[in-house]
Short mmCIF file of C-alpha atoms in Angstrom, two decimals:
data_model
loop_
_atom_site.label_atom_id
_atom_site.label_comp_id
_atom_site.label_asym_id
_atom_site.label_seq_id
_atom_site.Cartn_x
_atom_site.Cartn_y
_atom_site.Cartn_z
CA MET R 1 15.68 3.36 46.15
CA LEU R 2 17.76 1.31 43.61
CA LEU R 3 15.88 -1.06 41.38
CA LEU R 4 17.44 -4.06 39.59
CA LEU R 5 15.85 -6.21 36.83
CA PRO R 6 17.18 -8.61 33.85
CA SER R 7 16.11 -6.97 32.11
CA LEU R 8 17.51 -6.58 35.74
CA LEU R 9 16.51 -3.24 37.10
CA LEU R 10 18.12 -1.13 39.76
CA TYR R 11 16.22 1.72 41.38
CA LEU R 12 17.91 4.45 43.35
CA VAL R 13 15.47 6.96 44.79
CA SER R 14 16.09 10.15 46.69
CA GLY R 15 13.63 12.69 48.01
CA SER R 16 10.37 13.26 49.83
CA LEU R 17 7.23 11.28 49.84
CA LEU R 18 5.85 10.97 47.44
CA SER R 19 20.78 20.31 27.33
CA LEU R 20 17.19 21.15 28.41
CA THR R 21 14.36 20.87 25.91
CA ARG R 22 11.66 23.51 26.52
CA GLY R 23 8.07 22.42 26.17
CA ASP R 24 8.50 19.49 28.56
CA LEU R 25 10.03 21.42 31.43
CA TYR R 26 7.18 20.31 33.73
CA THR R 27 8.33 16.67 33.49
CA SER R 28 11.32 17.22 35.78
CA VAL R 29 11.45 18.97 39.13
CA VAL R 30 15.13 19.81 38.52
CA ASN R 31 14.21 21.88 35.47
CA ILE R 32 11.34 23.56 37.29
CA GLN R 33 13.73 24.58 40.07
CA GLU R 34 15.92 26.31 37.47
CA GLU R 35 12.98 28.55 36.58
CA ILE R 36 13.22 30.25 39.98
CA ALA R 37 16.40 31.99 38.81
CA VAL R 38 14.66 32.95 35.55
CA GLU R 39 11.78 34.60 37.41
CA LYS R 40 14.25 36.34 39.72
CA ALA R 41 15.81 38.00 36.66
CA LEU R 42 12.35 39.04 35.47
CA LEU R 43 11.64 40.46 38.91
CA GLN R 44 14.79 42.58 38.76
CA ASN R 45 13.79 43.87 35.32
CA LEU R 46 10.34 44.76 36.63
CA GLN R 47 11.90 46.59 39.58
CA THR R 48 13.92 48.73 37.17
CA TYR R 49 10.79 49.50 35.17
CA ILE R 50 8.82 50.42 38.30
CA GLU R 51 11.59 52.73 39.52
CA ASN R 52 11.70 54.48 36.15
CA GLU R 53 7.93 54.83 36.17
CA ILE R 54 8.05 56.24 39.70
CA TYR R 55 10.48 58.92 38.53
CA ARG R 56 8.14 59.68 35.63
CA MET R 57 5.08 59.84 37.89
CA ASP R 58 6.92 62.05 40.38
CA ASP R 59 7.66 64.44 37.52
CA LEU R 60 4.01 64.41 36.45
CA LYS R 61 2.96 65.14 40.03
CA ARG R 62 5.40 68.07 40.15
CA PHE R 63 3.89 69.51 36.99
CA TYR R 64 0.35 68.93 38.31
CA GLU R 65 1.07 70.65 41.65
CA LYS R 66 2.71 73.57 39.86
CA ILE R 67 -0.33 74.22 37.60
CA LYS R 68 -2.81 73.54 40.41
CA ALA R 69 -1.09 76.20 42.56
CA LEU R 70 -1.44 78.73 39.73
CA HIS R 71 -5.19 78.05 39.45
CA ASN R 72 -5.70 78.21 43.21
CA ASN R 73 -3.75 81.40 43.69
CA VAL R 74 -2.86 83.43 40.60
CA TYR R 75 -5.81 82.68 38.32
CA GLN R 76 -8.45 83.51 40.91
CA GLU R 77 -8.36 86.98 39.33
CA PRO R 78 -7.76 86.22 35.60
CA VAL R 79 -7.64 89.86 34.43
CA THR R 80 -5.01 90.79 36.98
CA ALA R 81 -2.96 87.69 36.20
CA ILE R 82 -2.98 88.02 32.44
CA SER R 83 -2.13 91.74 32.68
CA ASN R 84 1.32 90.50 33.57
CA PRO R 85 2.93 89.62 30.22
CA LEU R 86 5.04 86.89 31.87
CA PHE R 87 1.93 85.05 33.12
CA ALA R 88 0.35 85.47 29.71
CA PHE R 89 3.40 84.07 27.93
CA THR R 90 3.80 81.06 30.26
CA LEU R 91 0.07 80.20 29.92
CA ILE R 92 0.29 80.23 26.13
CA LYS R 93 3.52 78.22 26.21
CA ARG R 94 2.05 75.59 28.49
CA LEU R 95 -1.08 75.18 26.40
CA GLN R 96 0.81 75.11 23.12
CA SER R 97 3.89 73.11 24.18
CA ASP R 98 4.11 71.86 27.79
CA TRP R 99 0.79 69.97 27.83
CA GLN R 100 1.60 68.43 24.47
CA ASN R 101 4.92 67.18 25.81
CA ILE R 102 3.15 65.72 28.83
CA VAL R 103 0.44 63.94 26.83
CA TYR R 104 2.70 62.70 24.05
CA SER R 105 5.78 61.99 26.14
CA ASN R 106 7.92 59.10 24.90
CA GLU R 107 9.20 58.37 28.38
CA ALA R 108 6.45 55.88 29.19
CA ILE R 109 6.98 54.17 25.84
CA GLU R 110 10.75 54.03 26.42
CA ASN R 111 10.29 52.54 29.88
CA ILE R 112 7.95 49.78 28.71
CA GLN R 113 10.12 49.16 25.65
CA ALA R 114 13.16 48.64 27.89
CA LEU R 115 11.13 46.12 29.94
CA LYS R 116 10.15 44.30 26.74
CA VAL R 117 13.77 44.19 25.55
CA ASP R 118 14.91 42.69 28.87
CA TYR R 119 12.03 40.20 28.70
CA GLY R 120 13.05 39.22 25.18
CA LYS R 121 16.55 38.32 26.40
CA ILE R 122 15.07 35.81 28.86
CA GLU R 123 12.10 34.62 26.80
CA ALA R 124 13.87 31.55 25.40
CA LYS R 125 14.30 30.24 28.95
CA LEU R 126 10.62 30.58 29.83
CA PRO R 127 8.13 27.68 29.97
CA LYS R 128 6.06 27.07 26.86
CA ALA R 129 2.32 26.54 26.53
CA GLU R 130 2.95 22.78 26.67
CA ASP R 131 4.55 23.21 30.09
CA LEU R 132 1.50 24.97 31.48
CA GLU R 133 -0.71 22.26 30.01
CA GLY R 134 1.51 19.50 31.40
CA ALA R 135 1.63 21.11 34.85
CA ALA R 136 -2.17 21.42 34.90
CA LYS R 137 -2.54 17.78 33.89
CA GLY R 138 -0.08 16.86 36.65
CA LEU R 139 -2.26 18.58 39.26
CA MET R 140 -5.35 16.80 37.93
CA ARG R 141 -3.48 13.49 38.07
CA LEU R 142 -2.56 14.05 41.71
CA GLN R 143 -6.15 14.99 42.40
CA ASP R 144 -7.43 11.74 40.87
CA VAL R 145 -4.87 9.25 42.16
CA TYR R 146 -4.89 10.56 45.75
CA ALA R 147 -8.61 11.50 45.78
CA LEU R 148 -7.79 15.11 46.68
CA SER R 149 -10.47 17.71 47.34
CA THR R 150 -10.56 20.45 44.70
CA LYS R 151 -11.66 23.07 47.21
CA GLY R 152 -8.86 21.92 49.49
CA LEU R 153 -6.24 22.37 46.76
CA VAL R 154 -7.58 25.85 46.01
CA LYS R 155 -6.98 26.72 49.68
CA GLY R 156 -3.54 25.12 49.67
CA GLU R 157 -4.66 22.03 51.61
CA PHE R 158 -4.05 18.39 50.60
CA LEU R 159 -7.27 16.79 51.78
CA GLN R 160 -8.00 13.20 50.77
CA VAL R 161 -11.68 12.36 50.41
CA ALA R 162 -12.52 8.71 51.14
CA GLY R 163 -16.22 7.92 51.41
CA GLU R 164 -17.64 10.13 54.13
CA GLY R 165 -14.25 10.92 55.64
CA VAL R 166 -11.70 13.62 54.87
CA SER R 167 -8.06 13.40 56.00
CA ASN R 168 -5.13 15.76 55.61
CA ILE R 169 -2.43 13.66 53.91
CA TYR R 170 0.15 16.44 53.72
CA ARG R 171 0.68 19.64 55.68
CA PRO R 172 3.04 21.93 53.73
CA SER R 173 5.40 24.15 55.67
CA LEU R 174 4.81 26.82 53.01
CA SER R 175 1.19 27.09 51.90
CA SER R 176 0.14 28.29 48.45
CA THR R 177 -3.43 29.10 47.42
CA LEU R 178 -4.83 29.20 43.87
CA SER R 179 -6.42 32.29 42.34
CA ALA R 180 -9.53 32.44 40.16
CA ASP R 181 -7.29 32.70 37.10
CA ASP R 182 -5.22 29.69 38.25
CA CYS R 183 -8.37 27.58 38.48
CA PHE R 184 -9.55 28.93 35.13
CA GLN R 185 -6.33 27.89 33.39
CA ILE R 186 -6.50 24.35 34.82
CA GLY R 187 -10.14 24.05 33.80
CA LYS R 188 -9.40 25.36 30.32
CA VAL R 189 -6.65 22.77 29.81
CA ALA R 190 -9.17 20.04 30.63
CA TYR R 191 -11.77 21.70 28.39
CA ASP R 192 -9.39 21.87 25.43
CA ILE R 193 -8.79 18.10 25.52
CA GLY R 194 -12.47 17.31 25.93
CA ASP R 195 -12.15 16.30 29.59
CA TYR R 196 -15.35 17.91 30.82
CA TYR R 197 -15.22 16.07 34.15
CA HIS R 198 -12.17 18.05 35.22
CA SER R 199 -13.12 21.22 33.37
CA ILE R 200 -16.36 21.43 35.36
CA ILE R 201 -14.86 20.95 38.81
CA TRP R 202 -12.08 23.48 38.17
CA LEU R 203 -14.18 26.04 36.30
CA GLU R 204 -16.76 25.92 39.11
CA GLU R 205 -14.01 27.05 41.48
CA ALA R 206 -12.90 29.73 39.02
CA VAL R 207 -16.44 31.09 38.68
CA THR R 208 -16.91 31.18 42.46
CA LEU R 209 -13.68 33.11 42.97
CA PHE R 210 -14.32 35.49 40.05
CA ARG R 211 -17.77 36.26 41.46
CA GLN R 212 -16.19 37.19 44.78
CA SER R 213 -13.91 39.71 43.07
CA ILE R 214 -16.33 41.43 40.68
CA GLY R 215 -15.00 44.90 39.90
CA ILE R 216 -11.42 43.95 40.74
CA TRP R 217 -9.07 43.46 37.82
CA ASN R 218 -5.60 41.89 38.13
CA THR R 219 -3.06 42.82 35.48
CA GLU R 220 -1.70 39.29 35.28
CA ASP R 221 -5.06 37.53 34.78
CA GLN R 222 -5.93 36.08 31.37
CA GLY R 223 -9.35 34.74 32.34
CA SER R 224 -12.47 36.54 33.53
CA LEU R 225 -15.88 35.71 35.00
CA GLU R 226 -17.41 35.99 31.52
CA GLU R 227 -14.94 33.50 30.01
CA ALA R 228 -15.22 31.09 32.93
CA LEU R 229 -19.02 31.10 32.68
CA ASP R 230 -18.79 30.53 28.93
CA TYR R 231 -16.53 27.48 29.20
CA LEU R 232 -18.40 26.12 32.22
CA ALA R 233 -21.81 26.40 30.57
CA PHE R 234 -20.66 24.45 27.51
CA SER R 235 -18.94 21.83 29.70
CA HIS R 236 -22.22 21.21 31.52
CA TYR R 237 -24.03 21.03 28.19
CA MET R 238 -21.56 18.41 26.94
CA THR R 239 -22.10 16.27 30.05
CA GLY R 240 -25.89 16.44 29.70
CA ASN R 241 -26.69 19.04 32.37
CA VAL R 242 -28.50 21.32 29.91
CA SER R 243 -30.66 23.11 32.50
CA TYR R 244 -27.62 24.34 34.41
CA ALA R 245 -25.99 25.34 31.11
CA VAL R 246 -29.02 27.60 30.54
CA THR R 247 -28.69 29.15 34.02
CA LEU R 248 -24.99 29.91 33.54
CA SER R 249 -25.54 31.25 30.03
CA LYS R 250 -28.23 33.65 31.27
CA GLU R 251 -25.86 34.93 33.96
CA LEU R 252 -23.24 35.49 31.25
CA LEU R 253 -25.76 37.31 29.04
CA GLN R 254 -26.50 39.72 31.89
CA LEU R 255 -22.79 40.58 32.01
CA ASP R 256 -22.44 40.73 28.23
CA SER R 257 -25.86 41.66 26.83
CA ASN R 258 -24.59 42.06 23.24
CA ASN R 259 -23.22 38.51 23.02
CA ARG R 260 -25.33 37.03 20.23
CA ARG R 261 -23.63 33.63 20.38
CA ILE R 262 -24.66 33.14 23.99
CA ALA R 263 -28.20 34.26 23.20
CA LYS R 264 -28.37 31.63 20.46
CA ASN R 265 -26.98 29.00 22.84
CA ILE R 266 -29.74 29.76 25.34
CA LEU R 267 -32.40 29.28 22.67
CA LYS R 268 -30.75 26.03 21.61
CA TYR R 269 -30.51 24.70 25.18
CA GLU R 270 -34.12 25.64 25.99
CA LYS R 271 -35.31 23.89 22.83
CA ILE R 272 -33.46 20.73 23.91
CA LEU R 273 -35.02 20.93 27.38
CA GLY R 274 -38.49 21.32 25.95
CA ALA R 275 -38.11 18.23 23.80
CA SER R 276 -36.86 15.84 26.49
CA GLU R 277 -37.51 14.67 30.04
CA PRO R 278 -35.17 16.08 32.71
CA LYS R 279 -32.63 13.57 34.00
CA GLU R 280 -30.09 13.47 36.78
CA VAL R 281 -26.52 13.95 35.62
CA VAL R 282 -23.63 12.29 37.47
CA LEU R 283 -20.12 13.47 36.63
CA GLN R 284 -17.75 10.61 35.84
CA ARG R 285 -14.05 10.58 35.22
CA PRO R 286 -13.09 9.90 31.60
CA ASN R 287 -12.24 6.31 30.74
CA VAL R 288 -8.55 5.44 30.51
CA THR R 289 -8.42 2.65 27.95
CA HIS R 290 -4.73 1.88 28.38
CA LEU R 291 -5.01 1.46 32.16
CA LEU R 292 -7.21 -1.51 33.00
CA THR R 293 -5.80 -1.70 36.53
CA ARG R 294 -6.54 1.93 37.46
CA ASP R 295 -8.59 1.16 40.57
CA SER R 296 -5.93 -1.16 42.03
CA TYR R 297 -3.16 1.24 41.10
CA GLU R 298 -4.82 4.22 42.76
CA SER R 299 -5.82 2.20 45.82
CA LEU R 300 -2.21 1.11 46.36
CA CYS R 301 -0.95 4.67 45.90
CA GLN R 302 -3.49 5.97 48.43
CA THR R 303 -2.58 3.31 51.02
CA LEU R 304 1.17 3.49 50.33
CA GLY R 305 1.26 -0.18 49.29
CA SER R 306 -0.07 -3.31 50.94
CA GLN R 307 2.76 -5.85 50.97
CA PRO R 308 2.87 -8.06 54.10
CA ARG R 309 5.56 -7.57 56.70
CA ARG R 310 8.01 -10.23 57.84
CA TYR R 311 6.05 -10.97 60.99
CA GLN R 312 2.95 -11.63 58.86
CA ASP R 313 4.60 -14.17 56.54
CA SER R 314 7.26 -16.60 57.70
CA LYS R 315 8.60 -16.93 54.14
CA LEU R 316 9.73 -13.32 54.25
CA TYR R 317 13.00 -12.87 56.13
CA CYS R 318 16.17 -10.80 56.39
CA SER R 319 19.78 -11.98 55.99
CA TYR R 320 23.30 -10.91 55.07
CA GLU R 321 24.13 -11.65 51.42
CA THR R 322 27.58 -12.32 49.91
CA ASN R 323 26.53 -14.25 46.79
CA LEU R 324 29.79 -16.19 47.37
CA CYS R 325 31.64 -13.14 46.08
CA PRO R 326 35.03 -12.42 47.74
CA HIS R 327 34.37 -8.67 47.54
CA LEU R 328 31.31 -9.02 49.78
CA ILE R 329 32.67 -11.40 52.42
CA LEU R 330 33.93 -8.66 54.73
CA GLN R 331 31.01 -6.34 53.95
CA PRO R 332 27.91 -8.38 53.12
CA VAL R 333 24.76 -6.69 51.87
CA LYS R 334 21.66 -6.44 54.05
CA LYS R 335 19.00 -8.44 52.24
CA GLU R 336 15.24 -8.41 52.87
CA ILE R 337 12.88 -10.68 50.93
CA ILE R 338 9.66 -8.74 50.45
CA SER R 339 7.93 -11.16 48.05
CA GLN R 340 8.42 -14.81 47.10
CA LYS R 341 6.19 -14.80 44.05
CA PRO R 342 7.36 -12.89 42.18
CA TYR R 343 10.75 -13.02 43.87
CA VAL R 344 11.50 -9.46 44.98
CA VAL R 345 14.41 -8.54 47.21
CA LEU R 346 15.32 -5.27 48.92
CA TYR R 347 19.00 -4.58 49.62
CA HIS R 348 19.34 -2.00 52.37
CA ASN R 349 22.07 0.68 52.39
CA PHE R 350 23.13 -0.36 48.90
CA ILE R 351 24.15 3.19 48.01
CA SER R 352 25.32 6.03 50.23
CA ASP R 353 23.80 9.50 50.44
CA SER R 354 26.98 11.03 49.01
CA GLU R 355 26.93 8.62 46.05
CA ALA R 356 23.27 9.40 45.35
CA LYS R 357 24.02 13.12 45.50
CA ARG R 358 26.92 12.77 43.08
CA ILE R 359 24.86 10.72 40.60
CA LYS R 360 22.13 13.38 40.61
CA GLU R 361 24.73 16.11 40.00
CA ILE R 362 26.15 14.22 37.02
CA ALA R 363 22.76 13.43 35.51
CA ALA R 364 21.04 16.82 35.93
CA PRO R 365 22.53 18.58 32.83
CA TRP R 366 21.71 15.59 30.61
CA LEU R 367 18.06 15.02 31.52
CA GLN R 368 15.73 14.55 28.54
CA ARG R 369 12.04 13.58 28.34
CA SER R 370 11.59 9.88 29.19
CA VAL R 371 10.23 7.76 26.37
CA VAL R 372 8.78 4.26 25.95
CA ALA R 373 8.89 1.78 23.08
CA SER R 374 6.27 2.54 20.43
CA GLY R 375 6.55 0.00 17.62
CA GLU R 376 10.04 0.27 16.21
CA LYS R 377 10.47 3.80 17.60
CA GLN R 378 10.40 5.48 21.00
CA ALA R 379 7.95 8.18 22.02
CA ALA R 380 6.99 10.40 24.97
CA VAL R 381 3.64 9.39 26.48
CA GLU R 382 1.18 10.74 29.05
CA TYR R 383 1.48 7.68 31.29
CA ARG R 384 5.18 8.29 31.88
CA ILE R 385 5.99 11.80 33.07
CA SER R 386 9.69 12.19 33.86
CA LYS R 387 13.11 12.99 32.40
CA SER R 388 16.00 10.59 32.05
CA ALA R 389 19.76 10.57 31.53
CA TRP R 390 21.99 7.61 30.63
CA LEU R 391 25.41 7.55 32.34
CA LYS R 392 28.43 5.52 31.20
CA ASP R 393 30.64 3.96 33.86
CA THR R 394 33.54 6.06 32.51
CA VAL R 395 31.79 9.35 33.34
CA ASP R 396 32.70 9.26 37.02
CA PRO R 397 34.29 6.77 39.48
CA VAL R 398 31.06 6.61 41.49
CA ILE R 399 29.23 5.13 38.46
CA SER R 400 32.00 2.57 37.90
CA LYS R 401 31.96 1.50 41.56
CA LEU R 402 28.18 1.17 41.53
CA ASP R 403 28.36 -1.08 38.45
CA GLN R 404 30.97 -3.26 40.18
CA ARG R 405 28.79 -3.51 43.27
CA ILE R 406 25.82 -4.63 41.16
CA ALA R 407 27.97 -7.23 39.39
CA HIS R 408 29.26 -8.60 42.71
CA LEU R 409 25.79 -8.86 44.18
CA THR R 410 24.01 -10.38 41.17
CA GLY R 411 26.84 -12.38 39.63
CA LEU R 412 25.78 -10.98 36.26
CA ASN R 413 27.74 -9.24 33.50
CA VAL R 414 26.83 -5.55 33.67
CA GLN R 415 29.09 -4.33 30.86
CA GLN R 416 27.99 -3.36 27.35
CA PRO R 417 26.47 -5.00 25.34
CA TYR R 418 25.10 -7.26 28.07
CA ALA R 419 23.65 -4.41 30.11
CA GLU R 420 22.59 -0.84 29.54
CA TYR R 421 24.15 2.28 31.00
CA LEU R 422 22.82 3.54 34.32
CA GLN R 423 19.50 5.29 33.69
CA VAL R 424 18.80 8.19 36.07
CA VAL R 425 15.24 9.54 36.19
CA ASN R 426 13.79 12.69 37.75
CA TYR R 427 10.02 13.17 38.07
CA GLY R 428 8.12 16.43 37.57
CA ILE R 429 4.72 17.78 38.69
CA GLY R 430 2.56 14.74 39.31
CA GLY R 431 5.34 12.70 37.68
CA HIS R 432 4.49 9.01 37.54
CA TYR R 433 4.81 5.76 35.64
CA GLU R 434 1.56 3.86 35.40
CA PRO R 435 1.50 0.03 35.74
CA HIS R 436 3.79 -1.63 33.19
CA PHE R 437 5.96 -4.70 32.62
CA ASP R 438 9.65 -3.91 32.24
CA HIS R 439 10.13 -7.11 30.23
CA ALA R 440 7.90 -5.51 27.58
CA THR R 441 10.37 -3.25 26.32
CA ASN R 442 18.74 5.06 50.50
CA ALA R 443 18.15 0.96 48.91
CA ALA R 444 18.24 -1.55 45.88
CA LEU R 445 15.14 -3.39 44.82
CA PHE R 446 15.82 -6.48 42.74
CA TRP R 447 13.67 -8.89 40.80
CA TRP R 448 13.83 -11.11 37.74
CA ASN R 449 11.20 -9.96 35.29
CA LEU R 450 11.82 -12.92 33.00
CA HIS R 451 11.33 -16.59 33.72
CA LYS R 452 14.36 -18.82 33.07
CA ASN R 453 12.68 -19.92 29.85
CA GLY R 454 12.83 -16.32 28.62
CA ARG R 455 9.14 -15.52 28.89
CA GLY R 456 8.02 -12.40 30.70
CA ASN R 457 6.81 -12.81 34.29
CA ALA R 458 3.27 -11.46 34.44
CA ASP R 459 3.51 -11.11 38.23
CA THR R 460 6.02 -8.26 37.89
CA LEU R 461 3.41 -5.63 36.98
CA HIS R 462 4.42 -2.50 38.90
CA ALA R 463 4.04 1.27 38.83
CA GLY R 464 5.41 4.55 40.14
CA CYS R 465 2.83 6.60 42.02
CA PRO R 466 2.61 10.31 41.12
CA VAL R 467 4.97 12.50 43.13
CA LEU R 468 2.72 14.42 45.49
CA VAL R 469 5.38 16.49 47.24
CA GLY R 470 9.12 16.89 46.92
CA ASP R 471 11.67 15.57 44.46
CA LYS R 472 11.93 11.94 43.31
CA TRP R 473 15.00 10.43 41.69
CA VAL R 474 15.31 6.86 40.42
CA ALA R 475 18.28 5.04 38.88
CA ASN R 476 17.70 1.87 36.86
CA LYS R 477 20.25 -0.71 35.78
CA TRP R 478 18.97 -2.93 32.98
CA ILE R 479 20.83 -6.22 32.52
CA ARG R 480 19.89 -8.12 29.39
CA GLU R 481 19.07 -11.81 29.19
CA HIS R 482 21.58 -12.34 26.38
CA GLY R 483 25.09 -13.02 27.62
CA GLN R 484 24.05 -14.30 31.06
CA GLU R 485 23.63 -17.97 30.05
CA PHE R 486 26.38 -19.21 32.37
CA GLN R 487 25.51 -16.82 35.20
CA ARG R 488 21.77 -17.66 35.24
CA LYS R 489 21.46 -21.17 33.87
CA CYS R 490 18.26 -22.70 32.56
CA GLY R 491 16.30 -24.89 34.96
CA ALA R 492 15.17 -28.49 34.50
CA ASP R 493 11.57 -27.35 34.41
CA PRO R 494 10.73 -25.79 30.99
CA ASP R 495 8.06 -23.64 32.66
CA GLU R 496 10.43 -22.34 35.40
#
């Protein structure tokens, strides 16, 4: 979808519903896709290591079978065997030399060292700790905004919980479940930022799954039942559920009887319980001070908007638009008014699929973390998760033609310094842009976000819902108020 504002904004979106800087890789699906090739290289390195280890193990098995056969056959009568000087010599040699070579062989060290060297060559391309944290926060954001069931996500299902009802809002063609360690890592991210609401619901899942696999150890896991119980117990303590914190801590102490810290915690929790009346604890999501419209925002995202259709409001209609421009007379634009106040217009088929594809190709190598105005500077923030690139009209003919099309349709000057370059945005895991006013800093969506008197239009509050599935691209064209005095003249009404 293309979005135009004046601050004139032009949105061009492609995708499903819903010089790279490492450490914010999770903010763009394009960058995440590149990691598939990185993991493929790691997989090839691991295959080489496994094959080398198989050769080594086959050699160890050969040696084992050889010695086992001697003990089963020759050494059944030790005196007879050792009377043969050759048997005596080989026994002494094996015990003095062969077994030493087996036990202290460098082959295993060389194999793992080769794997580490290959890993080191790729390490710079791997996600950082910030990416794992950002991806976990993205999942939690999707969970909150779309009211998704945690147990459903663990099973690979996107189940929306609304009151007493549960509905499947997305059925993936390829299903992916989450492991105990996956849930543990998400819960730990929430725990580390003091978000005990999310840490509890995710660590509960981790504990359940770890309990089901007691005695089974996965090489790749960082977490364990003991760690999950530890974090979960303290999370419950921090939310006021001290009695359950005691129960979990006692379970942990049974698994780790020498853990003095946990023993002290139990004494502390029991002392607190003895000095106060028990009370019911209700988990609540943490307050979001910067988002006063959270309930409305999430409700709109869950219902996919609520704007009236043309048949519901006679003031909303469709037409062909030329804007009295000669370039549009033979090929007028399909215009649909979707709101009168504020005035918002949708221009259908404003950009072709091939043009959108080309713009994405041009922008992809230049994507950088999206920022917002912060005082006199710009900064990356949690309420805007995406990457952006700014494209000059000289970069490619498709950009130049798009600028001309915008100028013809709006009648505004879209050249520097009266407008900004085309901004192309790609959203990552749970990528979103919470409600904001642009004046504060497929199709084309157009609105004026300033009144003719230059004041910001408070009715233009809008947001980008988190990307639940797929890949979302947006292109914005910002046209400044300055320099448009003769194109958009002041009205007679000072408040207009």
